[in-house]
Coordinates of C-alpha atoms and ligand atoms in Angstrom, one line a residue:
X541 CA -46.3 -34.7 -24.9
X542 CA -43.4 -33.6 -27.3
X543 CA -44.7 -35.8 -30.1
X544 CA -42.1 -37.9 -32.4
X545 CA -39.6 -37.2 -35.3
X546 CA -37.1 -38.5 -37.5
X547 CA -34.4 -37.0 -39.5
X548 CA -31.2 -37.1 -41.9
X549 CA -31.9 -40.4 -43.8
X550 CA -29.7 -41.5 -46.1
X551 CA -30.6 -44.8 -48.7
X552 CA -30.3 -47.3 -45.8
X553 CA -30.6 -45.9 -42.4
X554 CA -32.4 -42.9 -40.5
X555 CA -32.9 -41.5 -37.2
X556 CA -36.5 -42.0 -35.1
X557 CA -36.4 -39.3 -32.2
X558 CA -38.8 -38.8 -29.2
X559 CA -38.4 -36.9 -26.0
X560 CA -40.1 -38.4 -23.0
X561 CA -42.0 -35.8 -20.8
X562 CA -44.8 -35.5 -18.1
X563 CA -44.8 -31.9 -17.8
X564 CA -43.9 -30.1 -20.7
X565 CA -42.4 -26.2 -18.8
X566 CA -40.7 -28.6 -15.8
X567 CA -37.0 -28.4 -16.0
X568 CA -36.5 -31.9 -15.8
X569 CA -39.8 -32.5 -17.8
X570 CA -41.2 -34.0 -14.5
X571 CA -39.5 -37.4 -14.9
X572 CA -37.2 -39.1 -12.1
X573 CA -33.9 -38.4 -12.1
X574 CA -32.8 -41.7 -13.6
X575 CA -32.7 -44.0 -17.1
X576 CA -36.2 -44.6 -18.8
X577 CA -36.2 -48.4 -21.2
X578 CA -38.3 -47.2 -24.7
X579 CA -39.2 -49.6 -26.8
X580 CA -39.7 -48.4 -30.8
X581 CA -41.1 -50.3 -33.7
X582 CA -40.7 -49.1 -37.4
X583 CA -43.0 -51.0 -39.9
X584 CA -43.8 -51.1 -43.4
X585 CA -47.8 -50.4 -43.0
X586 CA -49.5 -48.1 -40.1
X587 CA -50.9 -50.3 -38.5
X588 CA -47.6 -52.1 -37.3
X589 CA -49.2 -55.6 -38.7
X590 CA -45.1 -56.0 -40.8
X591 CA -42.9 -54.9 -38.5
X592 CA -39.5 -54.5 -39.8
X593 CA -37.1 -53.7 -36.8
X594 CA -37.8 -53.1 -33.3
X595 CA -35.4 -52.9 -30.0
X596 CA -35.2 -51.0 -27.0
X597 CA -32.9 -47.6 -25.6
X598 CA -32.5 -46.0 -22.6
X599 CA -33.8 -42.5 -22.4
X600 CA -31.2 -41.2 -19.8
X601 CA -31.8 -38.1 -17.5
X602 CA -28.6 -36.6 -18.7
X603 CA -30.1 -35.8 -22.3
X604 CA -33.8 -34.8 -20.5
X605 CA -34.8 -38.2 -21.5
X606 CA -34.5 -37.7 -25.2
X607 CA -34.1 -40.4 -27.7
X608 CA -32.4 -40.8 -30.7
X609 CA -32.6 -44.4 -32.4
X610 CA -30.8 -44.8 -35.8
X611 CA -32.6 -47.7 -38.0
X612 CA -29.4 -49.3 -40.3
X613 CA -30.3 -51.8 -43.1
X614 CA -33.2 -50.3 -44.4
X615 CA -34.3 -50.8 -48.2
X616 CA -33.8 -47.3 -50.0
X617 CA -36.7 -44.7 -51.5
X618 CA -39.4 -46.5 -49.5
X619 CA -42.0 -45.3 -46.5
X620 CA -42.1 -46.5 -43.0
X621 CA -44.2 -45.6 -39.7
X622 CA -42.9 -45.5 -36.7
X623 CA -43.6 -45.5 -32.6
X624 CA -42.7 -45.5 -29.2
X625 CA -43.6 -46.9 -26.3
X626 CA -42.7 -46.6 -22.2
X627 CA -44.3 -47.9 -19.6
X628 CA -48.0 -47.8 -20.1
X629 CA -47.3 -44.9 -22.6
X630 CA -47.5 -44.9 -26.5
X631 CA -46.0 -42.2 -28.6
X632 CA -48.0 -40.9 -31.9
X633 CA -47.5 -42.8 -34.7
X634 CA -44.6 -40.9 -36.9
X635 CA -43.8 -41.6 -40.6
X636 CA -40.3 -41.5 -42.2
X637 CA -38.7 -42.4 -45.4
X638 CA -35.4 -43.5 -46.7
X639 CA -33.4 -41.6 -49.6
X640 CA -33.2 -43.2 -53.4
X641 CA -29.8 -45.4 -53.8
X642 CA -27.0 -42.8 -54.7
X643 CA -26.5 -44.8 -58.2
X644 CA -30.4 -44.1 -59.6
X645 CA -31.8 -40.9 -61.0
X646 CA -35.1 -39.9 -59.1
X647 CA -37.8 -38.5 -61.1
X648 CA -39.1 -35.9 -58.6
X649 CA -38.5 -34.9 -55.1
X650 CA -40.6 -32.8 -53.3
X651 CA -39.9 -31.0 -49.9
X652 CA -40.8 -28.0 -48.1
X653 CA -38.2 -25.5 -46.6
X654 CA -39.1 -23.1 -43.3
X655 CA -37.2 -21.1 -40.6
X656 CA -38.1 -19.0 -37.6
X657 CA -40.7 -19.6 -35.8
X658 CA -40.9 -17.5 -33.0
X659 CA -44.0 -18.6 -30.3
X660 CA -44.9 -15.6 -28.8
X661 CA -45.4 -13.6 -32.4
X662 CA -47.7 -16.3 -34.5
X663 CA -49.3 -19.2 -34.8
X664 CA -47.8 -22.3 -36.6
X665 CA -51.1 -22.1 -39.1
X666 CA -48.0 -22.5 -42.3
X667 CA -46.9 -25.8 -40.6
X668 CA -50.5 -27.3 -40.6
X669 CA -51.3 -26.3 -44.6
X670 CA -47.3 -27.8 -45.1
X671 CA -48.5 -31.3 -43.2
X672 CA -51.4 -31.5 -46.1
X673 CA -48.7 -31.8 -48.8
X674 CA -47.4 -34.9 -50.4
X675 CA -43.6 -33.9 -49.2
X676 CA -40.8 -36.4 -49.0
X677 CA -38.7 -34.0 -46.3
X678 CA -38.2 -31.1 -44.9
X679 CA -35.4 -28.5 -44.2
X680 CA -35.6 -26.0 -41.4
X681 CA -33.4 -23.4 -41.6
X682 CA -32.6 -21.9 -38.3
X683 CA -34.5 -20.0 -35.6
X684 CA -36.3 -23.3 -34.2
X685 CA -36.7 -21.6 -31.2
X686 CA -36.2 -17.5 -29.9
X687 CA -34.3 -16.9 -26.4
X688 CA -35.8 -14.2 -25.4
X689 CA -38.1 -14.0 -21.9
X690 CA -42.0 -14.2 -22.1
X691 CA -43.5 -10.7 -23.1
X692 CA -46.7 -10.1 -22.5
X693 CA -49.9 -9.0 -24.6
X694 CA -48.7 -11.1 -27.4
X695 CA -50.0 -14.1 -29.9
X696 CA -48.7 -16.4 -27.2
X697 CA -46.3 -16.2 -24.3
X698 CA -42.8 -17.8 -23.2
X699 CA -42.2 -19.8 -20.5
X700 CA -39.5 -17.7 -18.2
X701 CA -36.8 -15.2 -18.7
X702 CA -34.1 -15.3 -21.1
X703 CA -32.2 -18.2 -21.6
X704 CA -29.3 -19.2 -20.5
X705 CA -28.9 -22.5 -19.0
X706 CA -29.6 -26.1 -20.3
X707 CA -32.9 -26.1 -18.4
X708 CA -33.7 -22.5 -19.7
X709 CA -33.0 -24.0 -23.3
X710 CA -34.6 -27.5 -23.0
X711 CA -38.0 -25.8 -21.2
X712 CA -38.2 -23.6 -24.5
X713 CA -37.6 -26.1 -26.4
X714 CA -40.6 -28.3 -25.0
X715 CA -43.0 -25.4 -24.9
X716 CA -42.6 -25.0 -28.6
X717 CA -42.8 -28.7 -29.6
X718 CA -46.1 -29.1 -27.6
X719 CA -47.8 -27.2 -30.3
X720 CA -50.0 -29.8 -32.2
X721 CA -49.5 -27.9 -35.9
X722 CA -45.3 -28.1 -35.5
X723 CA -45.6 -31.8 -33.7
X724 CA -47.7 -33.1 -36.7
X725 CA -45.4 -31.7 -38.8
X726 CA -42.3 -33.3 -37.6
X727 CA -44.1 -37.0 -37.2
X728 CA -45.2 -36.0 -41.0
X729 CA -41.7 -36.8 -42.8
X730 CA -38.0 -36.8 -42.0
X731 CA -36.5 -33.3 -41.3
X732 CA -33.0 -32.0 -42.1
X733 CA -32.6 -29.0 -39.6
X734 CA -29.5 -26.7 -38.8
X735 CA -29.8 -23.7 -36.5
X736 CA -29.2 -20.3 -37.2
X737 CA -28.6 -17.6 -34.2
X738 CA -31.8 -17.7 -31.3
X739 CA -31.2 -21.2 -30.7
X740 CA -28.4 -19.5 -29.2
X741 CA -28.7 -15.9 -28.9
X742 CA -29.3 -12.9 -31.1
X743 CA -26.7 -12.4 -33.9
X744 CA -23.6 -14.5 -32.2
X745 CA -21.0 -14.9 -34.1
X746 CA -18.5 -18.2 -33.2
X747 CA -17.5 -17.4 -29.0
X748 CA -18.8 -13.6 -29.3
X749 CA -22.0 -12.5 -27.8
X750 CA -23.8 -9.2 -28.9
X751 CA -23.9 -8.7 -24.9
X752 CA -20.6 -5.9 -24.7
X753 CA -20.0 -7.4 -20.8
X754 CA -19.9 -11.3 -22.0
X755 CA -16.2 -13.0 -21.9
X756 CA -15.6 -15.7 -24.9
X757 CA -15.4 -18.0 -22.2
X758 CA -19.4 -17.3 -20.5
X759 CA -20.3 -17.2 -24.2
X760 CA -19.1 -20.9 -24.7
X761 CA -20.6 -22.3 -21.3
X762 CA -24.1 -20.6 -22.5
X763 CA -23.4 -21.9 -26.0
X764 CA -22.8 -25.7 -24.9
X765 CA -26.0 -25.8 -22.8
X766 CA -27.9 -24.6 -25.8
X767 CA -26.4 -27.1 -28.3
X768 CA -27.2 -29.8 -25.8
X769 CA -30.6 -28.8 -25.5
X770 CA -31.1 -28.6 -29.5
X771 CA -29.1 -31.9 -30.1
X772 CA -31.8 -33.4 -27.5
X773 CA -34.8 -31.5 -29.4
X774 CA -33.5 -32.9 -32.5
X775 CA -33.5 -36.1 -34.9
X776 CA -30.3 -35.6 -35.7
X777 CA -27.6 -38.6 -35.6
X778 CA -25.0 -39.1 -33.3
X779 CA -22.7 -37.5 -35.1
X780 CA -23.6 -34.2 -33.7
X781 CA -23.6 -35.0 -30.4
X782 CA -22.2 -32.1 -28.8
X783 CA -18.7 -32.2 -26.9
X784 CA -18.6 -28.7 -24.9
X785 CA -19.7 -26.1 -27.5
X786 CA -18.5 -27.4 -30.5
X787 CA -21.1 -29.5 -32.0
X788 CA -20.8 -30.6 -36.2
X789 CA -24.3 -29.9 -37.5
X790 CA -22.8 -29.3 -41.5
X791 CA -23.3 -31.9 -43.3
X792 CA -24.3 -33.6 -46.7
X793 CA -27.0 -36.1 -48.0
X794 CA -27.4 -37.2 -51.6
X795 CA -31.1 -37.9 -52.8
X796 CA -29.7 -39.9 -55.7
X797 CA -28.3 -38.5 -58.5
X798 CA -30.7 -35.5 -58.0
X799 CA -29.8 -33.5 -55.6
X800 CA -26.7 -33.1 -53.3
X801 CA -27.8 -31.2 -50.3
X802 CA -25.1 -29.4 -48.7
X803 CA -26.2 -28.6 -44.7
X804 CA -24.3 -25.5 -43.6
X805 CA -23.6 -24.0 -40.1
X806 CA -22.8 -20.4 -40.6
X807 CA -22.8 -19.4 -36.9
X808 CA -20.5 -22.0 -35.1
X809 CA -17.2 -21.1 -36.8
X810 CA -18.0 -17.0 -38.2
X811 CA -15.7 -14.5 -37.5
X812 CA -17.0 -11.1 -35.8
X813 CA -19.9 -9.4 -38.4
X814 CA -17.8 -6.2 -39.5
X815 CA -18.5 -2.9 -39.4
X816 CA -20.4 -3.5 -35.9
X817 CA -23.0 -5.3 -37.2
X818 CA -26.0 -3.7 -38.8
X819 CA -26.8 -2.4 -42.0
X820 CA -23.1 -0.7 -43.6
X821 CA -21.8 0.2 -46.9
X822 CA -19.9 -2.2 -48.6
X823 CA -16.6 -1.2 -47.5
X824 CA -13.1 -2.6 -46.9
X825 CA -14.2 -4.1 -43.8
X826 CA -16.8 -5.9 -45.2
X827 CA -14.5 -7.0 -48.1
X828 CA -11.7 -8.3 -45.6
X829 CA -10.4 -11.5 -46.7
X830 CA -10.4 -12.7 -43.5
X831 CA -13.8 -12.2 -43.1
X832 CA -15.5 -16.1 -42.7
X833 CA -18.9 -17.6 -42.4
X834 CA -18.0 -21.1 -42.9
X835 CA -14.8 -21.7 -41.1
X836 CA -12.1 -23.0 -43.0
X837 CA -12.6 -26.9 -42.6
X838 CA -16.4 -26.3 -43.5
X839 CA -14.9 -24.2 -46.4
X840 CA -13.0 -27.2 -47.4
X841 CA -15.4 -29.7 -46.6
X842 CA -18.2 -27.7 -49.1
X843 CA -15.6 -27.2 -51.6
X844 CA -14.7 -30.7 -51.9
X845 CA -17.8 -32.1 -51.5
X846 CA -19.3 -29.5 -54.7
X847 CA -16.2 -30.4 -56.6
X848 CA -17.1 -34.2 -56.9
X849 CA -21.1 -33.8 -56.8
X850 CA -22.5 -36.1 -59.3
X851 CA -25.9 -34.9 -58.6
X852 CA -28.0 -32.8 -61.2
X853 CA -28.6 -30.2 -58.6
X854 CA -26.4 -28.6 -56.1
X855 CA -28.1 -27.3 -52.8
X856 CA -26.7 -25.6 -50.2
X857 CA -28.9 -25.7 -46.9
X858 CA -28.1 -22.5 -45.2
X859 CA -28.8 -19.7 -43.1
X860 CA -28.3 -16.1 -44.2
X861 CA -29.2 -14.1 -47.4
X862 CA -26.2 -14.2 -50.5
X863 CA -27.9 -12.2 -52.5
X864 CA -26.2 -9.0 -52.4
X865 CA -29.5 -6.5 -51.6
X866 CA -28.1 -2.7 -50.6
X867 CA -30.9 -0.6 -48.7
X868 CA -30.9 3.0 -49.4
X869 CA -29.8 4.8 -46.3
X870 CA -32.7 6.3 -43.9
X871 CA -32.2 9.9 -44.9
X872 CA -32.3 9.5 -48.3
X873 CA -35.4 7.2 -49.3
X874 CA -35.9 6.2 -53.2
X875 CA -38.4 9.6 -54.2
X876 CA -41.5 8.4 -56.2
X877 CA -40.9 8.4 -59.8
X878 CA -43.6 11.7 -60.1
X879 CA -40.6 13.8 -58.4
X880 CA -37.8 12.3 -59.9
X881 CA -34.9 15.0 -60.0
X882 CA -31.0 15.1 -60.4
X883 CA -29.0 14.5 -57.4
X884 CA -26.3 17.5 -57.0
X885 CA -23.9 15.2 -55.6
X886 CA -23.7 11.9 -57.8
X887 CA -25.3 13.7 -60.8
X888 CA -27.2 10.7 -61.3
X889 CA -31.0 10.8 -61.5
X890 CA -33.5 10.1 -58.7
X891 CA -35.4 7.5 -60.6
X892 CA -32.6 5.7 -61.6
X893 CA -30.3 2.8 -59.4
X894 CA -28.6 4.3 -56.6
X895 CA -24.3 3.7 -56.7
X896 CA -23.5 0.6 -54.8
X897 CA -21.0 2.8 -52.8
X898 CA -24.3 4.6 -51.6
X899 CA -26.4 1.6 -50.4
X900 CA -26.1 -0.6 -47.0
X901 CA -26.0 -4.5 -46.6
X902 CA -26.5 -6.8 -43.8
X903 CA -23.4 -7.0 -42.1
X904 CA -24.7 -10.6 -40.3
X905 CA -25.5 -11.7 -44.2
X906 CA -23.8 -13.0 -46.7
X907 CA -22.3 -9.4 -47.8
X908 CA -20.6 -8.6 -44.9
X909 CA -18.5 -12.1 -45.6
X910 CA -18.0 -10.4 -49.4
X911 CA -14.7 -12.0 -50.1
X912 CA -15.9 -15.6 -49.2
X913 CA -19.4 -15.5 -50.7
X914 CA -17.4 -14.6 -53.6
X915 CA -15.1 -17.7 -53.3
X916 CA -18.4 -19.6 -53.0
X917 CA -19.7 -18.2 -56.2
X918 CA -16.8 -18.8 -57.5
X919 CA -16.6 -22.7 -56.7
X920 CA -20.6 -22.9 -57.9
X921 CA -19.4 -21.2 -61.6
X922 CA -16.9 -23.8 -62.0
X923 CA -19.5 -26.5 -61.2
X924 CA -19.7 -26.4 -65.6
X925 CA -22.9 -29.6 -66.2
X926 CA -24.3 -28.6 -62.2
X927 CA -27.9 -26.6 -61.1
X928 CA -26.6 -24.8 -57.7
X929 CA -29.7 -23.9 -55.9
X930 CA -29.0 -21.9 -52.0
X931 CA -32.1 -22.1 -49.5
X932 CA -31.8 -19.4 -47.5
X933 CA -34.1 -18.5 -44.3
X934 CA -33.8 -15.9 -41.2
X935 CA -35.0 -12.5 -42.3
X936 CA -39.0 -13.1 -42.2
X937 CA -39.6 -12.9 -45.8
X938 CA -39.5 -14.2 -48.8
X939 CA -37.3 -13.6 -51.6
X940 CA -36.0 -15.0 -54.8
X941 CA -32.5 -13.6 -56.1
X942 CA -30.2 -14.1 -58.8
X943 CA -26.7 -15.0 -57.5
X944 CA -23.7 -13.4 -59.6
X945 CA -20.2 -12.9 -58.7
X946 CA -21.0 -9.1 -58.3
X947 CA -24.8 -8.8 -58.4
X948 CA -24.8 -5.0 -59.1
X949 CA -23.5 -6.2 -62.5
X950 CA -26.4 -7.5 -64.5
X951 CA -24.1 -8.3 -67.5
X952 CA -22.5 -11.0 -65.6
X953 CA -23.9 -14.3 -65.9
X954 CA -26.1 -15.6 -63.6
X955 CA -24.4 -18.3 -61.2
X956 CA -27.2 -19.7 -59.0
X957 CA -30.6 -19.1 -57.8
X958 CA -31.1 -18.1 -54.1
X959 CA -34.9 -18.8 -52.6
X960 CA -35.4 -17.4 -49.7
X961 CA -38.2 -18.4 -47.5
X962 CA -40.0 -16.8 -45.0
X963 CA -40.3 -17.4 -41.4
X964 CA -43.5 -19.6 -40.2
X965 CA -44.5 -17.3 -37.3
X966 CA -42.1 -14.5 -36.1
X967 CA -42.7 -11.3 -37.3
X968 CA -46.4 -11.7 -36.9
X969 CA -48.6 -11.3 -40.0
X970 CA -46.5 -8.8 -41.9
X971 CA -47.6 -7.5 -45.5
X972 CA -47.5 -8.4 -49.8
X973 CA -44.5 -5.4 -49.9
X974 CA -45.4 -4.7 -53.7
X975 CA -44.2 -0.6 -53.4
X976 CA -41.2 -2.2 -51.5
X977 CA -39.9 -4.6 -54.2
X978 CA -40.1 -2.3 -57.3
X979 CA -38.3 0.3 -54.8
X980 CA -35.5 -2.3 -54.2
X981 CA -35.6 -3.7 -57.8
X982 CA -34.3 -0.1 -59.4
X983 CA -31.2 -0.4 -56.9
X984 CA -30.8 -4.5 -57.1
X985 CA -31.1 -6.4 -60.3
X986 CA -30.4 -9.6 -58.8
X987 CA -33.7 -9.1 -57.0
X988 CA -36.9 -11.0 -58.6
X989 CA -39.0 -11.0 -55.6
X990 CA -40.2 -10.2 -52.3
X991 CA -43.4 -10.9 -49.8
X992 CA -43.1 -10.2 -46.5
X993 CA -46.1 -12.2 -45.1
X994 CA -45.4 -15.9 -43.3
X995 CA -45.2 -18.3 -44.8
X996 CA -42.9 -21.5 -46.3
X997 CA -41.4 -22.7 -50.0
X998 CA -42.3 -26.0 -51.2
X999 CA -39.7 -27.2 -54.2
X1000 CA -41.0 -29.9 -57.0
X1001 CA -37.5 -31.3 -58.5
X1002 CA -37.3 -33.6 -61.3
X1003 CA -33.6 -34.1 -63.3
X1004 CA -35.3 -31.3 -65.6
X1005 CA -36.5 -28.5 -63.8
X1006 CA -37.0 -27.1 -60.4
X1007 CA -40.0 -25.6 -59.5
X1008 CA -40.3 -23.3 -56.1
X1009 CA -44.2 -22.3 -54.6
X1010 CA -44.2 -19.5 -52.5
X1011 CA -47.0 -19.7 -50.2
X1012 CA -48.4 -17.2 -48.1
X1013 CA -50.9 -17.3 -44.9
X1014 CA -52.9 -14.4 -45.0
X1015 CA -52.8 -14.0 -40.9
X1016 CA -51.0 -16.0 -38.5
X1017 CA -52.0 -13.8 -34.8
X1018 CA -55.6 -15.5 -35.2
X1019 CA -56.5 -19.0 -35.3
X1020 CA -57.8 -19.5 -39.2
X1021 CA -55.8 -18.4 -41.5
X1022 CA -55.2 -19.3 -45.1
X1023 CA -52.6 -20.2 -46.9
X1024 CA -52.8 -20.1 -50.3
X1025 CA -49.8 -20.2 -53.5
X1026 CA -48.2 -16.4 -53.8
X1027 CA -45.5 -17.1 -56.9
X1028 CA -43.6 -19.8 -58.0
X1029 CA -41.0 -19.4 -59.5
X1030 CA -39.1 -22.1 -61.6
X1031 CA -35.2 -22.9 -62.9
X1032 CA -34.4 -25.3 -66.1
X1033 CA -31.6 -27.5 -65.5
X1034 CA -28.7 -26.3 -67.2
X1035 CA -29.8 -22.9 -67.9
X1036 CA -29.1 -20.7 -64.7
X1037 CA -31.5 -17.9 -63.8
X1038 CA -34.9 -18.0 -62.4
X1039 CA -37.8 -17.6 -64.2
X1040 CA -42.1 -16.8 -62.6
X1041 CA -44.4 -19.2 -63.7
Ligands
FE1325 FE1 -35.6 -15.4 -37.2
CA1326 CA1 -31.7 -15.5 -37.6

């Protein structure tokens, strides 16, 4: 019923996930309360006829019957199929792939990146124009699934109230890996995911909840069951089994020489977003040093971990926007250029960029965690003969930015590149935003685009260049839509800054 998936290869090993199930909104999946024996096969060809290893596991009530197998001695940068079977039934048949040997220098990878996508707002059209691509992997970026209760009179509906529980968390789970398009996607190619905030709640931050009456300690009790239920949804290894609600989803994976990818967690370990949340000036709270995203041993871990990269490119896997994009406050909206006129108090011109002093920034993004995005951009500039690259997801659009230590100061050199992609569903079908760009671009220089339909960002990489295609489905709240190539966008190794195709 869930379908099958695998996940976080490296060169010799990988992990093949399934989640047994009878009925897909039953709490317990409508299996006994006791141990299920799967047997799985991974083979060289589809149809099973040179099977390479094969055993059996115990799909126990006490992870809702999930499975995760990890496959160890496997040759490196080939192609495998996989399956399931238990009792009388036989899983769909999934394909995987291990990663090149760290020592070579792959001539191209190609993978997809998505995030959020909420059920009840779209349809996972994106997903089945991404399962028609010649990708090696996938990243997913966070907001897998969205807490909130069934509403009605949209696209689709939730099963039950908010969640809370571990059967809240695994049922909504389930109900969004029943849909065929996102279960052909996963049995497609090995995904590396990492969460972002709803497969939790809202905009948490480490043990806080954006819920005013909610103790650190009923934060942490609702956090465990929900990293339970993901770990269970997931192909991830057993390293991030949960223990209680502290889980260790940040990690690293090397696709040869080409590309380090760095897996963040920016939620687990964050301090409080300042300023109360929201959109706020970029003020001394925002600028506290003691402001984190990453935690220190993350911090560490990431620093470290760039410092000896030998890879061409840098990645960094991650939730929330760096780019440092300030909004205009409500009251005073960017005038069309026709009415342009001196502003009595800044004596600066309408038409021209607004002070950074007098735009707002995300206080849940990157800019509300100034002081350590700067360390980050920091660490990235000293990276002299590197290509960092930062895949960003959660805001329901896409985006491509320039990355400098201050990005209000065009003079300064470009560090990285920052693609953002946007989300597969939630939002519903959302809109080009042409106006809205150029309006943005006069107050942001780091900003190079913006598209604020669904869609998902598909990156070619060779040791040469990187190339990123923006695609775009025109509707996603009826069955049919089309998806079809927005932008691309492309970076040269060793010269930083983005360029359009
Ligand atoms: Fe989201
Ligand atoms: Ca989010």
């Amino acid at each position: 019923r869930l379908g099958v998936a695998s996940g976080d290869p490296d060169h010799q090993s990988l992990v093949l996930w399934t989640r047994l199930c009878a009925e897909v909104l039953q709490p317990d999946g409508g299996l006994p309360n006791a141990p299920v024996e799967v047997a799985w096969e991974l083979a060289d060809d589809e149809r099973f006829t040179a099977v390479r290893a094969r055993g059996t596991t115990l799909a126990v009530p006490e992870l809702g019957h999930a499975v995760h197998v990890e496959v160890a001695g496997l040759p490196a940068d080939r192609w495998f199929h996989y399956r399931f079977r238990a009792g009388d039934a036989e899983s769909p048949i999934g394909r995987t792939r291990t990663l090149p040997a760290p020592t070579v220098l792959p001539e191209r990878l190609r993978f997809a990146f998505a995030s959020c996508q909420h059920y009840e707002t779209g349809l996972y059209t994106a997903y089945g124009h991404m399962a028609e691509q010649d990708l090696d992997l996938v990243c997913h970026l966070g907001d897998s699934i969205y807490e909130g209760k069934g509403r009605d009179g949209l696209v689709r509906k939730h099963h039950g109230g908010k969640l809370q529980t571990l059967h809240d968390y695994r049922v909504r789970h389930a109900q969004y890996r029943s849909d065929p398009l996102l279960a052909a996607m996963h049995a497609r190619c090995p995904w590396f995911v990492t969460w972002d905030d709803h497969e939790v709640e809202n905009n948490y931050a480490d043990d806080h909840s954006e819920r005013p009456n909610v103790t650190p300690e009923q934060f942490l009790q609702q956090r465990a069951a929900a990293y339970q239920a993901y770990y269970e949804a997931m192909p991830l290894r057993r390293a991030a089994l949960p223990k209680g609600p502290h889980s260790q989803l940040y990690r690293h994976a090397a696709y040869g020489r080409l590309v380090d990818l760095f897996v963040l967690d920016t939620r687990q370990y964050r301090t409080v977003q300042p300023n109360g949340d929201g959109r706020k000036p970029l003020n001394a709270a925002a600028r506290d040093p003691g402001n984190t995203l990453l935690g220190a041993a993350q911090r560490e871990w990431l620093a470290a971990g760039l410092r000896r990269s030998p890879a061409r490119w840098q990645v960094l896997a991650q939730q929330v926007m760096m780019g440092l994009v300030g909004h205009r406050p409500k009251a005073t909206p960017a005038p069309a250029k026709a009415d342009a006129k001196t502003d009595a108090k800044t004596g600066q011109s309408d038409a021209g960029p607004a002070h950074v002093d007098e735009l707002r920034f995300a206080m849940d993004q990157w800019p509300g965690y100034f002081h350590e995005r700067a360390w980050l951009l920091r660490q990235l500039a000293a990276q002299k003969t590197a290509n960092p690259i930062v895949l960003t997801g959660d805001i329901h659009s896409h985006w491509v930015n320039d990355l400098r230590l201050d990005d209000h100061a065009p003079q300064l050199p470009v560090v990285a590149s920052e693609f953002v992609g946007s989300s597969i569903s939630s939002g519903g079908d959302g809109e080009p935003a042409a106006a809205e760009l150029a309006a943005l671009q006069r107050d942001n220089p780091c900003v190079q685009f913006l598209n604020r339909q669904r869609g998902y960002v598909a990156c070619t990489v060779t040791p040469e260049l990187w190339t990123a295609d923006y695609f775009t489905v025109d509707q996603v709240t009826r069955p049919g839509g089309v998806t079809s190539l927005a932008a691309r966008f492309h970076v040269a190794a060793g010269q930083r800054g983005v360029h359009r195709d």
